[in-house]
GROMACS .gro file of C-alpha atoms in nm:
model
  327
    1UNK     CA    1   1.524  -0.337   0.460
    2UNK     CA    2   1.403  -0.480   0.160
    3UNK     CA    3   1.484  -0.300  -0.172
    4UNK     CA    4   1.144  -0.381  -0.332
    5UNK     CA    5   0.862  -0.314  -0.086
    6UNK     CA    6   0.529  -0.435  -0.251
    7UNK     CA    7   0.195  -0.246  -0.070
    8UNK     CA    8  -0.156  -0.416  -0.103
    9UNK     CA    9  -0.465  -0.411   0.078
   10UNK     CA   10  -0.824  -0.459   0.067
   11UNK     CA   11  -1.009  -0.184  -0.161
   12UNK     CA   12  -1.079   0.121   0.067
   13UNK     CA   13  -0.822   0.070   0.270
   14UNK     CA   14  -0.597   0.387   0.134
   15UNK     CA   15  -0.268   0.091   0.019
   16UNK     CA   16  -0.209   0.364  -0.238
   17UNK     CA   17  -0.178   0.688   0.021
   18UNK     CA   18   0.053   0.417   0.244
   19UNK     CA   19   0.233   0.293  -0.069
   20UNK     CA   20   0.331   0.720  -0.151
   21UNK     CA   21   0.382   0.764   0.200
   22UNK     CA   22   0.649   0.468   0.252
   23UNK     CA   23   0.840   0.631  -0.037
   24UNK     CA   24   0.863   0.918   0.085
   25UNK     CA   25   0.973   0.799   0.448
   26UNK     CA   26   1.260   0.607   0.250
   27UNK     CA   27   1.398   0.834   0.050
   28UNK     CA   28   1.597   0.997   0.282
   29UNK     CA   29   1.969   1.100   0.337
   30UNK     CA   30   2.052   1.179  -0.071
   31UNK     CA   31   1.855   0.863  -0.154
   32UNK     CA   32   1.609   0.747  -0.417
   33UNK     CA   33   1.325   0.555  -0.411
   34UNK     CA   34   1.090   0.441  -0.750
   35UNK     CA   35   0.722   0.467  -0.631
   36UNK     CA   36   0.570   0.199  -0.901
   37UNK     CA   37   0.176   0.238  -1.029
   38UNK     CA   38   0.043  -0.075  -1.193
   39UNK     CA   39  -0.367  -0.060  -1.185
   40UNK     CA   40  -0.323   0.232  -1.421
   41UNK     CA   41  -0.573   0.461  -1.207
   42UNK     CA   42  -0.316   0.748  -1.188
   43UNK     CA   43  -0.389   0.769  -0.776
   44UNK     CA   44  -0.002   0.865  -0.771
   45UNK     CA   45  -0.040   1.144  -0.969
   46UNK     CA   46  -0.370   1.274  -0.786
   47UNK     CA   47  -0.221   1.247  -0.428
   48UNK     CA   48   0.097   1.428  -0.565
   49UNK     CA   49  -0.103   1.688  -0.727
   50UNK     CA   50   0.104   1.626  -1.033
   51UNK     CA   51  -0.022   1.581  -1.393
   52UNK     CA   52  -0.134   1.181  -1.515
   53UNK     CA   53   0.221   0.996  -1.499
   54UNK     CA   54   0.365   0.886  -1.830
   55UNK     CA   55   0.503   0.580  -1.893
   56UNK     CA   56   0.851   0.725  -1.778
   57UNK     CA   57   1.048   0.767  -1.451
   58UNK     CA   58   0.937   1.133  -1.372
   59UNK     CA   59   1.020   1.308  -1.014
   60UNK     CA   60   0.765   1.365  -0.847
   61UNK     CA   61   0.896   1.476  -0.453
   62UNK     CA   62   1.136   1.512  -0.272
   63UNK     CA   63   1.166   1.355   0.053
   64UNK     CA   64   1.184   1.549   0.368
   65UNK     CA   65   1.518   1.629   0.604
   66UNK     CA   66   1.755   1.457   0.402
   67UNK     CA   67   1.712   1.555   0.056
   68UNK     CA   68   1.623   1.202  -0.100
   69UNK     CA   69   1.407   1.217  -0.445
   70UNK     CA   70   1.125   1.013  -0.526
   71UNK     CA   71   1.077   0.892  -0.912
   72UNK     CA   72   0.733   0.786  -0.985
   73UNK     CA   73   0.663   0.554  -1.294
   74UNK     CA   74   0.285   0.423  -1.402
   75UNK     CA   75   0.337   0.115  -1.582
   76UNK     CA   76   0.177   0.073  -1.947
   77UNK     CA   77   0.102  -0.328  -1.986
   78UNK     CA   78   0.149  -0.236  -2.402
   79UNK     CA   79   0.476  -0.024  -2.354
   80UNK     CA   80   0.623  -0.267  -2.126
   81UNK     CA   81   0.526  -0.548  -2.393
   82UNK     CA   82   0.707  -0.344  -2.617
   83UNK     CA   83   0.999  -0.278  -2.439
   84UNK     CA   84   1.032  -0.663  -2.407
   85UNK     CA   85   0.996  -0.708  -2.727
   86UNK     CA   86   1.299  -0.474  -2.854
   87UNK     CA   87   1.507  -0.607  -2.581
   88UNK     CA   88   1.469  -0.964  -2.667
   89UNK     CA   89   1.347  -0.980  -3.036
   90UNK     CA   90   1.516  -0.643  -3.146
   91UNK     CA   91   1.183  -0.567  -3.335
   92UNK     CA   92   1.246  -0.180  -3.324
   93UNK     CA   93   1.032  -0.046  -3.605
   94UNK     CA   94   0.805  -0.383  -3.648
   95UNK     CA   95   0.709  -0.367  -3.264
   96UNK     CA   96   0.548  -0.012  -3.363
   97UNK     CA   97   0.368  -0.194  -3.650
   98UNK     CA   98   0.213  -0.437  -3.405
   99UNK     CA   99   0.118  -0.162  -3.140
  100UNK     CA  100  -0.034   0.040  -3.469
  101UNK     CA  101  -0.208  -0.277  -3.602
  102UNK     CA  102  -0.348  -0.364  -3.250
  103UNK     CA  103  -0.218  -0.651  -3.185
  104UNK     CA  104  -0.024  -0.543  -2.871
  105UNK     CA  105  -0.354  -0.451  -2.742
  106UNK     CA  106  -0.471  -0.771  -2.806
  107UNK     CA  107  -0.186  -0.978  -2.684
  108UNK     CA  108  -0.255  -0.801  -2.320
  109UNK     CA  109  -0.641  -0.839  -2.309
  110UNK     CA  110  -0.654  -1.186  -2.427
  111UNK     CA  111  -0.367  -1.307  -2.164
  112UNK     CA  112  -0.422  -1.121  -1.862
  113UNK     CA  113  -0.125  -1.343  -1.710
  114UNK     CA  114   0.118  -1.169  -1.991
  115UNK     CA  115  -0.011  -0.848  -1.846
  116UNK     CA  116   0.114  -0.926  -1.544
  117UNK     CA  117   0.410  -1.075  -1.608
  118UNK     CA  118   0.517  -0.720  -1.769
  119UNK     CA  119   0.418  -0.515  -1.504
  120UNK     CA  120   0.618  -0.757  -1.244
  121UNK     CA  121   0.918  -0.759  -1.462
  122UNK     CA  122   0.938  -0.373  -1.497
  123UNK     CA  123   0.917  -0.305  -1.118
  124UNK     CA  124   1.207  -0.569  -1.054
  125UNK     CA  125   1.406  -0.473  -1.340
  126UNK     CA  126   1.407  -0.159  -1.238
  127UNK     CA  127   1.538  -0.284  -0.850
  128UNK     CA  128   1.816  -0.477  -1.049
  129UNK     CA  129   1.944  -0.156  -1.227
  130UNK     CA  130   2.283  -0.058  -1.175
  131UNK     CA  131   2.476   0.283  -1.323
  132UNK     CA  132   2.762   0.321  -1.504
  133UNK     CA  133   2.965   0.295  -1.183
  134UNK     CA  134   2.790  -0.018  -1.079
  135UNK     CA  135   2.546   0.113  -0.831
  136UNK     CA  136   2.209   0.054  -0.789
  137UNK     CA  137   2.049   0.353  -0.980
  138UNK     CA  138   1.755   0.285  -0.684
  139UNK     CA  139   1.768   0.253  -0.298
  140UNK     CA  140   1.437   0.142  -0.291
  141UNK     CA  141   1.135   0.057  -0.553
  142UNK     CA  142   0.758   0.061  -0.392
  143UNK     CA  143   0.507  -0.086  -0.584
  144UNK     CA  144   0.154   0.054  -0.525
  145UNK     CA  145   0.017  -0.349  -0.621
  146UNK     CA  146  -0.357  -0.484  -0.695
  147UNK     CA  147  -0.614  -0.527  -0.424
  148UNK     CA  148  -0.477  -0.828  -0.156
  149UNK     CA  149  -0.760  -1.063  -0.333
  150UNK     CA  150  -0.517  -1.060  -0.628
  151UNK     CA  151  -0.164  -0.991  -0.495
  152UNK     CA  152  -0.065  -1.373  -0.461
  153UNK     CA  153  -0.184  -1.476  -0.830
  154UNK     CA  154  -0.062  -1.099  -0.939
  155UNK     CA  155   0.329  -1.173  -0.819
  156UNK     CA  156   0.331  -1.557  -0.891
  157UNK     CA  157   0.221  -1.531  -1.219
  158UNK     CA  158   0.587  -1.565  -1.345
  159UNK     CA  159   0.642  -1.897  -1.208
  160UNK     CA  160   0.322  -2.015  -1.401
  161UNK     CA  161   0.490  -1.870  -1.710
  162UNK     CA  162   0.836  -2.051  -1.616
  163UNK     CA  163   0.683  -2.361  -1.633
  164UNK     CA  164   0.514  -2.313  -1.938
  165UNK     CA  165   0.764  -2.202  -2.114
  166UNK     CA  166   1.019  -2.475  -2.076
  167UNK     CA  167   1.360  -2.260  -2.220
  168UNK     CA  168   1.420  -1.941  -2.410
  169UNK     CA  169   1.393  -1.548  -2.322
  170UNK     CA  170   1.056  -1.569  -2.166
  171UNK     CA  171   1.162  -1.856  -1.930
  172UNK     CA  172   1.476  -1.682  -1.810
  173UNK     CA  173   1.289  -1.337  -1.808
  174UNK     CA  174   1.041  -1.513  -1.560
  175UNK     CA  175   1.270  -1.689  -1.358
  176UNK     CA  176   1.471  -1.392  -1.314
  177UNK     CA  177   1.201  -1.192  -1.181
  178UNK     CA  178   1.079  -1.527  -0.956
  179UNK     CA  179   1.434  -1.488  -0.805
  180UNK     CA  180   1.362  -1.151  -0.717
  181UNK     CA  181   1.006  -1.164  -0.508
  182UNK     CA  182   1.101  -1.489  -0.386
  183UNK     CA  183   1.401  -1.297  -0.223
  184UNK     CA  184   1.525  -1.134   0.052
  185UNK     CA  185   1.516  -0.805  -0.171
  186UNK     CA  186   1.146  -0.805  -0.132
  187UNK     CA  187   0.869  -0.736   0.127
  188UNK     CA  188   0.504  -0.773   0.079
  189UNK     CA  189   0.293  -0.510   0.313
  190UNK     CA  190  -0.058  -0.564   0.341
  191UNK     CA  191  -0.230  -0.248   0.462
  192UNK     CA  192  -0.565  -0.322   0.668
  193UNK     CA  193  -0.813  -0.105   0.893
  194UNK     CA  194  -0.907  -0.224   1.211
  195UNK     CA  195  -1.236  -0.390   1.093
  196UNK     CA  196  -1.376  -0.748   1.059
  197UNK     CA  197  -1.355  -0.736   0.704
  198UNK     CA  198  -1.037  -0.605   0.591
  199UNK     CA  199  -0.847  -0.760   0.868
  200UNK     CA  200  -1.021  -1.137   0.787
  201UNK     CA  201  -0.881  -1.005   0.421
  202UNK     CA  202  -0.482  -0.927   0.568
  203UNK     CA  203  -0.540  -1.272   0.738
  204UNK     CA  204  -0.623  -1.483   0.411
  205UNK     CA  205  -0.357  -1.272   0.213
  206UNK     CA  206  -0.103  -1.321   0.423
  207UNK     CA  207  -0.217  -1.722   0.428
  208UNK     CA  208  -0.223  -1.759   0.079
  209UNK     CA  209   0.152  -1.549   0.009
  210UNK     CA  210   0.334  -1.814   0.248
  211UNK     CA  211   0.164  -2.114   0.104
  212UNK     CA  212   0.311  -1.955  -0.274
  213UNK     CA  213   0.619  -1.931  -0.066
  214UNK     CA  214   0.675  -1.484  -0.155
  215UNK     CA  215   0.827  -1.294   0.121
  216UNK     CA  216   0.558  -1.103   0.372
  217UNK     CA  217   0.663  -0.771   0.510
  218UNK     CA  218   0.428  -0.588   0.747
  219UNK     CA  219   0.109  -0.526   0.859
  220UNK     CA  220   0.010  -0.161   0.846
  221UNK     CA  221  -0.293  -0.044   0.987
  222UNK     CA  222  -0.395   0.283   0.850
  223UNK     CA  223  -0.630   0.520   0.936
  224UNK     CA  224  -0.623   0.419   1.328
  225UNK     CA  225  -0.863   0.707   1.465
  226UNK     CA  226  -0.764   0.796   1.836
  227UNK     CA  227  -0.949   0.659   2.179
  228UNK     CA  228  -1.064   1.020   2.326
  229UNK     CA  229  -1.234   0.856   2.698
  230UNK     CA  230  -1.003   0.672   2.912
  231UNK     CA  231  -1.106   0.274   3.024
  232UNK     CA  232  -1.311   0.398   3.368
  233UNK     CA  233  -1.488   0.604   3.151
  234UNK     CA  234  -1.552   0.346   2.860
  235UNK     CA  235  -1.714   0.153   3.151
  236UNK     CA  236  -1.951   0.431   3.243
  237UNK     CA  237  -2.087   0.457   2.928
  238UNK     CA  238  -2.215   0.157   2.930
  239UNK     CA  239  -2.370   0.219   3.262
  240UNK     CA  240  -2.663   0.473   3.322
  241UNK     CA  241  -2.518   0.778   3.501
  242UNK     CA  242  -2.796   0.997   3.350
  243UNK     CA  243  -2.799   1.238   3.714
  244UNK     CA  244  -2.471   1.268   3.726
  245UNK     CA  245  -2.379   1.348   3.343
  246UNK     CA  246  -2.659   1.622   3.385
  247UNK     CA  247  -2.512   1.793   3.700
  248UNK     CA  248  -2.177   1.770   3.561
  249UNK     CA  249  -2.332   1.952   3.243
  250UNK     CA  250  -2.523   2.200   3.440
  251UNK     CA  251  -2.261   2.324   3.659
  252UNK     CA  252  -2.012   2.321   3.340
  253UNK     CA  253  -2.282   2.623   3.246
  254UNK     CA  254  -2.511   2.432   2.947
  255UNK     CA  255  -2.864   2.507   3.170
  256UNK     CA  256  -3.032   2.337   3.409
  257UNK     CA  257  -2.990   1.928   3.508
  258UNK     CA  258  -3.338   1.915   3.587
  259UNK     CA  259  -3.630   1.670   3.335
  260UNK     CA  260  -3.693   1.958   3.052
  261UNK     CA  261  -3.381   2.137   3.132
  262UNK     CA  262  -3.094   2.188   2.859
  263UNK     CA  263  -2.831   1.995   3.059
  264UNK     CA  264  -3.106   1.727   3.101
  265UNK     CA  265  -3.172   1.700   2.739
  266UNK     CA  266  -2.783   1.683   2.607
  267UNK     CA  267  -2.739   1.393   2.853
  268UNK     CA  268  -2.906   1.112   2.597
  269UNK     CA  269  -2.694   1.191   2.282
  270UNK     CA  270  -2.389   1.217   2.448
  271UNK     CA  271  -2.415   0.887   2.642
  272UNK     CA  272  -2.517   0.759   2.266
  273UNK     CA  273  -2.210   0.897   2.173
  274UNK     CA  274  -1.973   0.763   2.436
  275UNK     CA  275  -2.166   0.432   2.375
  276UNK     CA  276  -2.099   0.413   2.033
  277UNK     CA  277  -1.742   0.530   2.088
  278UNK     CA  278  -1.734   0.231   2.322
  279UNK     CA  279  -1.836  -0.006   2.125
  280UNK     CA  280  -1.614   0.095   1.848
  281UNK     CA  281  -1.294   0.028   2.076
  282UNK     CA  282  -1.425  -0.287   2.184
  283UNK     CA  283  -1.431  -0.395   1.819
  284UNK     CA  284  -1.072  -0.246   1.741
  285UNK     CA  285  -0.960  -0.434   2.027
  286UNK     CA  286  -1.055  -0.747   1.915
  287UNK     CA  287  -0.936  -0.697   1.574
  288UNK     CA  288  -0.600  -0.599   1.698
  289UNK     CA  289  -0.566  -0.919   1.888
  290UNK     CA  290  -0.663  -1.128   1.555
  291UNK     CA  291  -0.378  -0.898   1.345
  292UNK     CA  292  -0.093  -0.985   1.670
  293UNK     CA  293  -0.158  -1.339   1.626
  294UNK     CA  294  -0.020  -1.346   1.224
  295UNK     CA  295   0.276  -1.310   1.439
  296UNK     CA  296   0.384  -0.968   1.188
  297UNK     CA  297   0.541  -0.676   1.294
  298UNK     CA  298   0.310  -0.383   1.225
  299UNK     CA  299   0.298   0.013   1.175
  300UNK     CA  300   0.066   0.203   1.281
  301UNK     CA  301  -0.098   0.521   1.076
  302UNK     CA  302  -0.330   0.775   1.216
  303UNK     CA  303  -0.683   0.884   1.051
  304UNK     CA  304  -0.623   1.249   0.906
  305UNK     CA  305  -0.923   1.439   1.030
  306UNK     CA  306  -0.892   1.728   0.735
  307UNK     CA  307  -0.896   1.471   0.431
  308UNK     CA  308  -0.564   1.344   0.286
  309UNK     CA  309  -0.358   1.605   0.101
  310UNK     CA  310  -0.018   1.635   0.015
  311UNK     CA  311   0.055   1.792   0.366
  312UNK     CA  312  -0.118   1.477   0.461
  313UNK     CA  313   0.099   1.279   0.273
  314UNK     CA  314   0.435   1.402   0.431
  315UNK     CA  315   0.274   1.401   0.782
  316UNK     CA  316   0.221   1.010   0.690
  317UNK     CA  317   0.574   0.973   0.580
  318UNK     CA  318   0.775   1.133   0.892
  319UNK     CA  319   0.586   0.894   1.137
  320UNK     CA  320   0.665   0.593   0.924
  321UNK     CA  321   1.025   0.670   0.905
  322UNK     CA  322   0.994   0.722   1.297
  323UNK     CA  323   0.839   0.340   1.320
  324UNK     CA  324   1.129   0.272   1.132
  325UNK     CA  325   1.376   0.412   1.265
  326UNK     CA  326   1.258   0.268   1.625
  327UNK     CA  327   1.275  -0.090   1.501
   0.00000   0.00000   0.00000
C-alpha cells in the first residue's frame, strides 16, 4: 500500500473522521503512521479529544491490537515557510526577523500557490524521512487534504512552481515533491456519501486527478446507514396493504385494526416511513451503480447512530483494516 495516502471529499462528507480512522487502521503491528492536518481547523485534535496540535509531530493514539503509534502534525503555512527558508537560505535568526516584521505572513496570503507548495512539501518530506539506521522514520503519512473541489490544483501546484522556476532550490524542492504524488508511494482517496451530489463530486475529482496525471486510490463511502426491510417488503411499501398492516398491528397488541382504532391509525405513518425508507434505497442504489462504473475499488463505512466519538473513531478503524486485510 501506498506510503502517503491523501483523503479528500466533498464538505460534509466526514474525509477528516475517515482520514483519523485510516491511520489508525494502519498503524498496526509496532508501526507508525503521521496523520497530516493542512486546512488548519484543528478537526484532528477535536476527534482525538486532544488539545489544538502544534506545529510539531505530537502522539496522539495508539493503534489497536498491535501496538502501532499514530503522530499527528497540523501544518503552519508560515512555519513551514520558515523551515524552508533555514534549510535552503540558512537565514536562522533573519527568518525570525521576517516572521516578526510580517512579511512571512504576507508572502503566504499574497501567493496562495506558495502556501501550498509548503504544506505539500512537509507531508512528503516527512514520507521521505529516514533514521539514523536508514529506515523510514514513517510506515505511513495520511494527509487529512482540502475539499475534492481543490485537491487537484492543491497537489499539482508544485509542477506549476517547477516550471516557473526554471533551476535553483525551489525548482528541485518542487520537483522532488512532484516525484513523490506522481508516484507509486501515493494514493488519493476521495471519500463520498451515497448522494447525487457528493458522488457527481467523487466523479469530477477523480476526472480531473487522472487528466493532471496524480495517482487515485479509493473510493470510500462513509456513513452508509443500513437497509432494515428486505426487497419483498420494499415492494409492499409501495403498494397499499393498509388492512393487512392494521391486522398485523392489532394482533401484535397496539389496539384495534378497525377505521378510528389505534392499530388503524399507526398504519399511515409507518407505510410513510417504509416509503420513504424505500425511496431512499432506490436512490443509494443508483448512486452505487454510478460510483462502480469509475471502475475504483471502494470501502465501505457505516453511519454511527450515537454521534462520532473517539470510541467511534476506533470502531471506524478495525473495519477498515478488515477491508484491508480482505483485499
Amino acid at each position: 500500500m501506498s506510503r502517503l495516502q491523501v483523503v479528500s471529499g466533498k464538505g460534509g462528507t466526514g474525509k477528516t473522521t475517515v482520514a483519523a480512522a485510516l491511520a489508525l487502521a494502519l498503524a498496526r503491528e509496532g508501526g507508525r503512521t503521521l496523520l497530516v492536518e493542512v486546512e488548519g481547523r484543528q478537526g484532528l485534535a477535536q476527534l482525538f479529544g486532544a488539545e489544538a496540535l502544534p506545529y510539531e509531530e505530537r502522539k496522539i493514539a495508539v493503534a489497536p491490537g498491535g501496538g502501532g503509534e499514530v503522530y499527528a502534525l497540523a501544518i503552519d503555512a508560515e512555519r513551514a515557510l520558515l523551515d524552508y527558508l533555514q534549510m535552503f537560505y540558512k537565514l536562522g535568526s533573519a527568518g525570525r526577523a521576517l516572521k516578526k516584521l510580517g512579511a512571512i505572513d504576507f508572502a503566504t496570503t499574497i501567493a496562495p500557490g506558495l502556501r501550498d507548495v509548503l504544506l505539500t512539501g512537509k507531508a512528503c518530506e516527512a514520507v521521505r524521512r529516514k533514521d539514523k539506521s536508514g529506515r523510514f522514520v514513517y510506515d505511513h503519512v495520511i494527509m487529512d487534504a482540502p475539499p475534492t473541489g481543490r485537491i487537484t490544483r492543491f497537489l499539482n501546484v508544485n509542477d506549476e512552481v517547477a516550471g516557473l522556476a526554471r533551476f535553483g532550490p525551489i525548482h528541485n524542492q518542487a520537483q522532488a515533491v512532484m516525484k513523490v504524488l506522481k508516484s507509486s508511494e501515493t494514493a488519493v482517496h476521495l471519500v463520498t456519501l451515497l448522494e447525487e451530489m457528493p458522488v457527481q463530486e467523487t466523479a469530477d475529482g477523480i476526472a480531473e486527478l487522472r487528466a493532471a496525471g496524480l495517482p487515485v486510490g479509493r473510493v470510500v463511502v462513509n456513513m452508509v446507514r443500513p437497509h432494515h426491510l428486505d426487497e419483498d417488503t420494499l415492494r409492499a411499501a409501495a403498494e397499499d396493504h393498509r388492512a393487512g398492516v392494521a391486522g398485523a398491528l392489532s394482533r401484535a397488541g397496539l389496539g384495534g385494526a378497525r377505521r378510528g382504532g389505534l392499530a388503524e391509525r399507526l398504519v399511515d405513518p409507518l407505510l410513510a416511513q417504509a416509503a420513504e425508507h424505500a425511496g431512499r434505497v432506490e436512490l443509494e442504489r443508483a448512486q452505487r451503480a454510478v460510483l462502480e462504473d469509475l471502475g475504483l475499488p471502494t470501502y465501505e463505512l457505516p453511519l454511527l447512530g450515537a454521534g462520532m466519538d473517539l470510541a467511534g473513531l476506533y470502531a471506524l478503524a478495525k473495519d477498515l483494516r478488515k477491508q484491508t486485510v480482505a483485499e
